[in-house]
């Protein structure tokens, strides 16, 4: 028979495990790590979610920016965190893609992080400078083919979502172009507006104010259908006259692998509730972002699909990290 002190020790140890805390979770503030600098589209959406989710959970959800290496620095930090539900990652598609480019990635989104919720989907927009004489993608391609020295286009890093979209367009249209990496969307957009580069694929929420302000022109949108915010801009499929594999980007919440399923399910359900709130949906829609939600399995399937689709494209184009 076990002695009372031993039984007490077992009881205390059980209470100390993450799973035992699921019933009272959360009991302290939650950290939401964003692998991108403050002020961008991903950061803005993360902060909107954090504020609403904090109210729902009854605890503060604090955004912590850990930018660098295509989102890998922030993702790796969360992968190494204690799996107790108090450190979460807010990622974009680029976080997933980065692991495909490195020989020894610091983490893998499908390996070291637990899917919680697919938060939002966002199209990409093909942009040229406001002074560009082209008005359609067909005109742009025609002029590009006549340009002897070829094109250059801005990206936010080798193998990132914006680079892959640009490289796929160059291949599909039979063009010659050089990618020019910048440290973020803002300097890449500045380069486009100043004429240093010929084109850029930008995320919709970053591009929309520039389009509406007449500072850039949109030639096509990487989405299944046109956006009601820029209804005159055709989809890439319409503009190219051929099916296109580009489907834009997405953002999601993940937790360290091993986080108790009760906590994962609680977070997923509460994020769903937040994303179904009319005011949140309206604020995201105003940015051209579609709230998604759904159970963790939906996000897991999207990550697997992304790794497969982007992995094949990276291999076909021979893209490697710098």
Coordinates of C-alpha atoms in Angstrom, one line a residue:
X1 CA 0.0 0.0 0.0
X2 CA 1.3 3.5 -0.9
X3 CA 2.0 5.8 2.0
X4 CA 0.1 9.1 2.3
X5 CA 3.2 11.3 1.5
X6 CA 3.7 9.3 -1.7
X7 CA 0.1 9.7 -2.7
X8 CA 0.3 13.4 -2.0
X9 CA 3.4 13.6 -4.2
X10 CA 1.7 11.9 -7.0
X11 CA -1.3 14.2 -6.7
X12 CA 0.9 17.3 -6.7
X13 CA 2.8 16.0 -9.8
X14 CA -0.4 15.4 -11.7
X15 CA -1.5 19.0 -11.0
X16 CA 1.7 20.3 -12.4
X17 CA 1.3 18.6 -15.8
X18 CA -0.1 20.8 -18.6
X19 CA -3.0 18.5 -19.2
X20 CA -4.3 18.9 -15.7
X21 CA -4.5 22.6 -16.2
X22 CA -6.8 22.4 -19.2
X23 CA -10.0 22.7 -17.1
X24 CA -9.0 26.0 -15.6
X25 CA -7.1 27.4 -18.7
X26 CA -6.2 30.2 -19.0
X27 CA -5.0 31.4 -15.7
X28 CA -2.4 33.9 -16.9
X29 CA -1.8 36.1 -20.0
X30 CA -1.0 34.4 -23.3
X31 CA 1.8 35.3 -25.6
X32 CA 1.1 35.4 -29.3
X33 CA 4.4 35.4 -31.2
X34 CA 4.4 37.0 -34.7
X35 CA 7.4 36.3 -36.8
X36 CA 7.1 39.6 -38.7
X37 CA 7.8 43.3 -37.8
X38 CA 5.1 45.5 -36.3
X39 CA 2.9 47.5 -38.7
X40 CA 2.5 45.0 -41.6
X41 CA -0.6 43.1 -42.6
X42 CA 0.2 39.9 -40.7
X43 CA 0.9 41.9 -37.5
X44 CA -2.3 44.0 -37.9
X45 CA -4.5 40.9 -38.2
X46 CA -2.7 39.2 -35.3
X47 CA -3.4 42.2 -33.1
X48 CA -7.0 42.3 -34.1
X49 CA -7.4 38.6 -33.2
X50 CA -5.4 39.0 -29.9
X51 CA -7.6 41.8 -28.6
X52 CA -10.9 40.0 -29.4
X53 CA -9.6 36.6 -28.2
X54 CA -8.3 38.1 -25.0
X55 CA -11.8 39.3 -24.2
X56 CA -13.3 35.9 -25.0
X57 CA -10.8 34.1 -22.8
X58 CA -10.8 36.6 -19.9
X59 CA -7.0 36.9 -20.1
X60 CA -4.7 39.3 -22.0
X61 CA -3.3 38.0 -25.3
X62 CA -0.1 39.9 -25.8
X63 CA 1.5 40.1 -29.3
X64 CA 5.3 39.7 -29.3
X65 CA 7.1 40.4 -32.6
X66 CA 10.1 38.2 -33.3
X67 CA 10.9 39.0 -37.0
X68 CA 13.6 37.5 -39.1
X69 CA 14.5 34.6 -41.5
X70 CA 11.1 34.5 -43.2
X71 CA 9.2 34.2 -40.0
X72 CA 11.4 31.3 -38.8
X73 CA 12.8 33.1 -35.7
X74 CA 9.4 33.5 -34.2
X75 CA 8.2 30.1 -35.2
X76 CA 11.3 28.4 -33.8
X77 CA 10.9 30.2 -30.5
X78 CA 7.3 28.9 -30.1
X79 CA 8.4 25.4 -31.1
X80 CA 10.8 25.4 -28.2
X81 CA 8.4 26.9 -25.7
X82 CA 6.6 24.9 -22.9
X83 CA 3.5 23.2 -24.4
X84 CA 1.1 24.6 -21.9
X85 CA -1.0 26.9 -24.1
X86 CA 0.6 30.2 -22.9
X87 CA 2.9 30.6 -25.9
X88 CA 1.3 30.5 -29.4
X89 CA 2.5 31.3 -32.9
X90 CA 0.7 33.5 -35.4
X91 CA 2.1 32.5 -38.8
X92 CA 1.7 33.2 -42.4
X93 CA 2.3 30.9 -45.4
X94 CA 5.9 32.0 -45.6
X95 CA 6.6 30.4 -42.2
X96 CA 5.6 27.1 -43.7
X97 CA 7.5 27.5 -46.9
X98 CA 10.8 28.5 -45.2
X99 CA 11.4 25.0 -43.9
X100 CA 11.4 23.7 -47.5
X101 CA 14.4 25.9 -48.5
X102 CA 16.9 25.2 -45.7
X103 CA 19.1 22.1 -45.4
X104 CA 18.7 22.2 -41.6
X105 CA 15.6 24.2 -40.7
X106 CA 15.2 25.3 -37.1
X107 CA 11.7 23.9 -37.0
X108 CA 8.9 22.7 -39.3
X109 CA 5.3 24.0 -39.0
X110 CA 3.9 20.5 -39.7
X111 CA 6.4 18.8 -37.4
X112 CA 7.1 20.9 -34.3
X113 CA 3.9 23.0 -34.0
X114 CA 0.4 21.9 -33.2
X115 CA -2.4 23.2 -35.6
X116 CA -4.9 25.3 -33.7
X117 CA -6.9 27.3 -36.2
X118 CA -6.7 28.6 -39.7
X119 CA -7.5 32.3 -39.1
X120 CA -7.7 34.1 -42.5
X121 CA -7.0 33.8 -46.2
X122 CA -5.8 36.7 -48.3
X123 CA -5.2 37.1 -52.0
X124 CA -2.0 38.4 -53.6
X125 CA -2.2 41.3 -56.1
X126 CA 0.1 41.8 -59.1
X127 CA 1.2 45.4 -59.0
X128 CA 3.1 47.8 -61.3
X129 CA 4.1 51.4 -60.6
X130 CA 1.5 54.2 -61.2
X131 CA 3.7 55.6 -64.1
X132 CA 3.7 52.2 -65.9
X133 CA 2.1 52.6 -69.4
X134 CA 0.5 49.2 -69.2
X135 CA -3.1 48.8 -68.1
X136 CA -3.6 45.1 -68.4
X137 CA -1.5 42.0 -67.8
X138 CA -1.6 41.2 -71.5
X139 CA 0.0 44.6 -72.3
X140 CA 2.5 44.1 -69.5
X141 CA 3.6 40.7 -70.8
X142 CA 3.8 42.0 -74.4
X143 CA 6.0 44.9 -73.4
X144 CA 8.1 42.6 -71.2
X145 CA 8.9 40.3 -74.1
X146 CA 10.2 43.2 -76.1
X147 CA 12.4 44.4 -73.3
X148 CA 15.9 43.3 -74.2
X149 CA 17.4 43.4 -70.7
X150 CA 14.5 41.6 -69.1
X151 CA 12.5 42.4 -66.0
X152 CA 13.2 42.7 -62.3
X153 CA 10.7 42.2 -59.5
X154 CA 10.6 42.9 -55.8
X155 CA 10.3 40.1 -53.2
X156 CA 10.6 40.0 -49.4
X157 CA 13.1 37.1 -49.5
X158 CA 14.2 34.1 -51.5
X159 CA 11.6 31.4 -51.6
X160 CA 8.9 33.5 -49.8
X161 CA 5.3 33.6 -50.9
X162 CA 5.8 36.8 -52.9
X163 CA 8.9 35.4 -54.6
X164 CA 7.2 32.2 -55.6
X165 CA 4.2 34.1 -57.0
X166 CA 6.5 36.3 -59.1
X167 CA 8.7 33.4 -60.3
X168 CA 5.6 31.3 -61.3
X169 CA 4.2 34.3 -63.3
X170 CA 7.6 34.7 -65.1
X171 CA 7.6 31.0 -65.9
X172 CA 4.0 30.8 -67.0
X173 CA 4.2 33.9 -69.2
X174 CA 7.6 32.8 -70.8
X175 CA 9.4 35.9 -69.5
X176 CA 13.0 36.6 -68.3
X177 CA 13.3 38.3 -64.9
X178 CA 15.5 38.8 -61.9
X179 CA 14.1 38.8 -58.4
X180 CA 15.3 41.6 -56.1
X181 CA 14.9 40.8 -52.4
X182 CA 14.0 43.5 -49.8
X183 CA 13.7 43.3 -46.0
X184 CA 10.0 43.8 -46.0
X185 CA 6.8 44.8 -47.9
X186 CA 7.3 48.5 -47.2
X187 CA 10.7 48.9 -48.8
X188 CA 9.6 46.6 -51.7
X189 CA 6.6 48.7 -52.3
X190 CA 8.8 51.9 -52.2
X191 CA 11.1 50.4 -54.8
X192 CA 8.1 49.7 -57.1
X193 CA 6.7 53.2 -56.7
X194 CA 10.1 54.7 -57.4
X195 CA 10.6 52.7 -60.6
X196 CA 13.5 50.6 -59.2
X197 CA 11.6 47.4 -60.0
X198 CA 9.1 46.5 -62.7
X199 CA 6.5 44.6 -60.7
X200 CA 5.6 43.1 -57.4
X201 CA 3.2 40.7 -55.9
X202 CA 1.8 42.1 -52.7
X203 CA -0.6 40.9 -50.1
X204 CA -4.0 42.4 -50.6
X205 CA -4.2 44.3 -47.3
X206 CA -0.8 45.9 -47.9
X207 CA -1.6 46.8 -51.5
X208 CA -5.2 48.1 -51.2
X209 CA -4.4 51.5 -49.7
X210 CA -1.7 52.0 -52.4
X211 CA -4.1 51.0 -55.2
X212 CA -6.9 53.2 -53.8
X213 CA -4.4 56.1 -53.5
X214 CA -3.3 55.8 -57.1
X215 CA 0.3 55.1 -56.1
X216 CA 0.4 51.7 -57.8
X217 CA -1.8 49.9 -60.4
X218 CA -3.2 46.4 -60.0
X219 CA -3.1 44.1 -63.1
X220 CA -4.4 40.9 -61.6
X221 CA -5.5 39.2 -58.3
X222 CA -4.4 35.8 -57.3
X223 CA -7.8 34.5 -56.1
X224 CA -10.6 32.2 -57.3
X225 CA -12.8 35.2 -58.0
X226 CA -12.6 39.0 -58.2
X227 CA -12.6 41.2 -55.1
X228 CA -15.6 43.5 -54.5
X229 CA -13.1 46.1 -53.3
X230 CA -11.4 46.2 -56.7
X231 CA -14.0 44.6 -59.0
X232 CA -12.3 45.8 -62.3
X233 CA -9.2 43.8 -61.6
X234 CA -9.3 40.3 -63.1
X235 CA -8.0 37.1 -61.5
X236 CA -4.7 35.7 -62.7
X237 CA -6.6 32.9 -64.4
X238 CA -8.7 35.4 -66.4
X239 CA -5.8 37.6 -67.2
X240 CA -3.5 34.8 -68.3
X241 CA -6.2 32.7 -70.0
X242 CA -4.9 29.6 -68.3
X243 CA -5.4 27.9 -64.9
X244 CA -3.0 29.2 -62.3
X245 CA -1.8 27.4 -59.2
X246 CA -1.3 30.5 -57.1
X247 CA -4.0 30.7 -54.4
X248 CA -2.6 33.5 -52.2
X249 CA -1.6 33.4 -48.6
X250 CA -3.1 32.5 -45.3
X251 CA -2.5 33.1 -41.6
X252 CA -3.0 30.7 -38.7
X253 CA -2.4 30.1 -35.0
X254 CA -0.3 27.1 -33.8
X255 CA 0.9 25.9 -30.5
X256 CA 4.1 23.9 -29.4
X257 CA 3.8 20.2 -30.2
X258 CA 2.5 18.4 -27.2
X259 CA 0.1 21.1 -26.0
X260 CA -2.9 19.3 -24.4
X261 CA -5.7 18.6 -26.8
X262 CA -8.2 20.1 -24.4
X263 CA -6.4 23.4 -24.6
X264 CA -6.0 23.2 -28.4
X265 CA -9.7 22.5 -28.8
X266 CA -10.6 25.3 -26.4
X267 CA -8.5 27.8 -28.3
X268 CA -9.8 26.6 -31.7
X269 CA -13.4 27.0 -30.6
X270 CA -12.9 30.4 -29.1
X271 CA -11.1 31.6 -32.2
X272 CA -14.0 30.4 -34.3
X273 CA -16.4 32.4 -32.1
X274 CA -14.2 35.5 -32.5
X275 CA -14.1 35.1 -36.3
X276 CA -17.8 34.7 -36.5
X277 CA -18.3 38.1 -34.8
X278 CA -19.8 40.5 -37.3
X279 CA -17.6 43.4 -36.4
X280 CA -14.4 41.3 -36.7
X281 CA -15.5 39.9 -40.1
X282 CA -16.3 43.4 -41.3
X283 CA -12.9 44.8 -40.2
X284 CA -11.1 41.9 -42.0
X285 CA -13.3 42.2 -45.1
X286 CA -12.4 45.9 -45.3
X287 CA -8.8 44.8 -45.7
X288 CA -9.7 42.2 -48.3
X289 CA -9.1 39.4 -45.8
X290 CA -11.4 36.4 -45.5
X291 CA -11.9 34.9 -42.0
X292 CA -11.8 31.1 -42.1
X293 CA -11.7 29.3 -38.8
X294 CA -12.6 25.6 -38.5
X295 CA -11.1 22.8 -36.4
X296 CA -7.4 22.1 -36.1
X297 CA -7.6 19.4 -38.8
X298 CA -8.5 22.0 -41.4
X299 CA -5.3 23.9 -40.7
X300 CA -3.3 20.6 -40.6
X301 CA -4.6 19.7 -44.1
X302 CA -3.8 23.2 -45.4
X303 CA -0.2 22.9 -44.1
X304 CA 0.3 19.5 -45.7
X305 CA -1.2 20.8 -49.0
X306 CA 1.0 23.9 -48.9
X307 CA 4.2 21.8 -48.3
X308 CA 3.3 19.6 -51.2
X309 CA 2.3 22.3 -53.7
X310 CA 5.0 24.9 -52.8
X311 CA 7.6 22.1 -52.5
X312 CA 7.0 21.0 -56.1
X313 CA 7.2 24.6 -57.3
X314 CA 10.4 25.3 -55.5
X315 CA 11.9 22.1 -57.0
X316 CA 10.7 22.9 -60.5
X317 CA 12.1 26.5 -60.3
X318 CA 15.3 25.4 -58.6
X319 CA 14.9 28.0 -55.8
X320 CA 17.3 27.8 -52.9
X321 CA 17.8 30.0 -49.8
X322 CA 20.6 32.6 -49.9

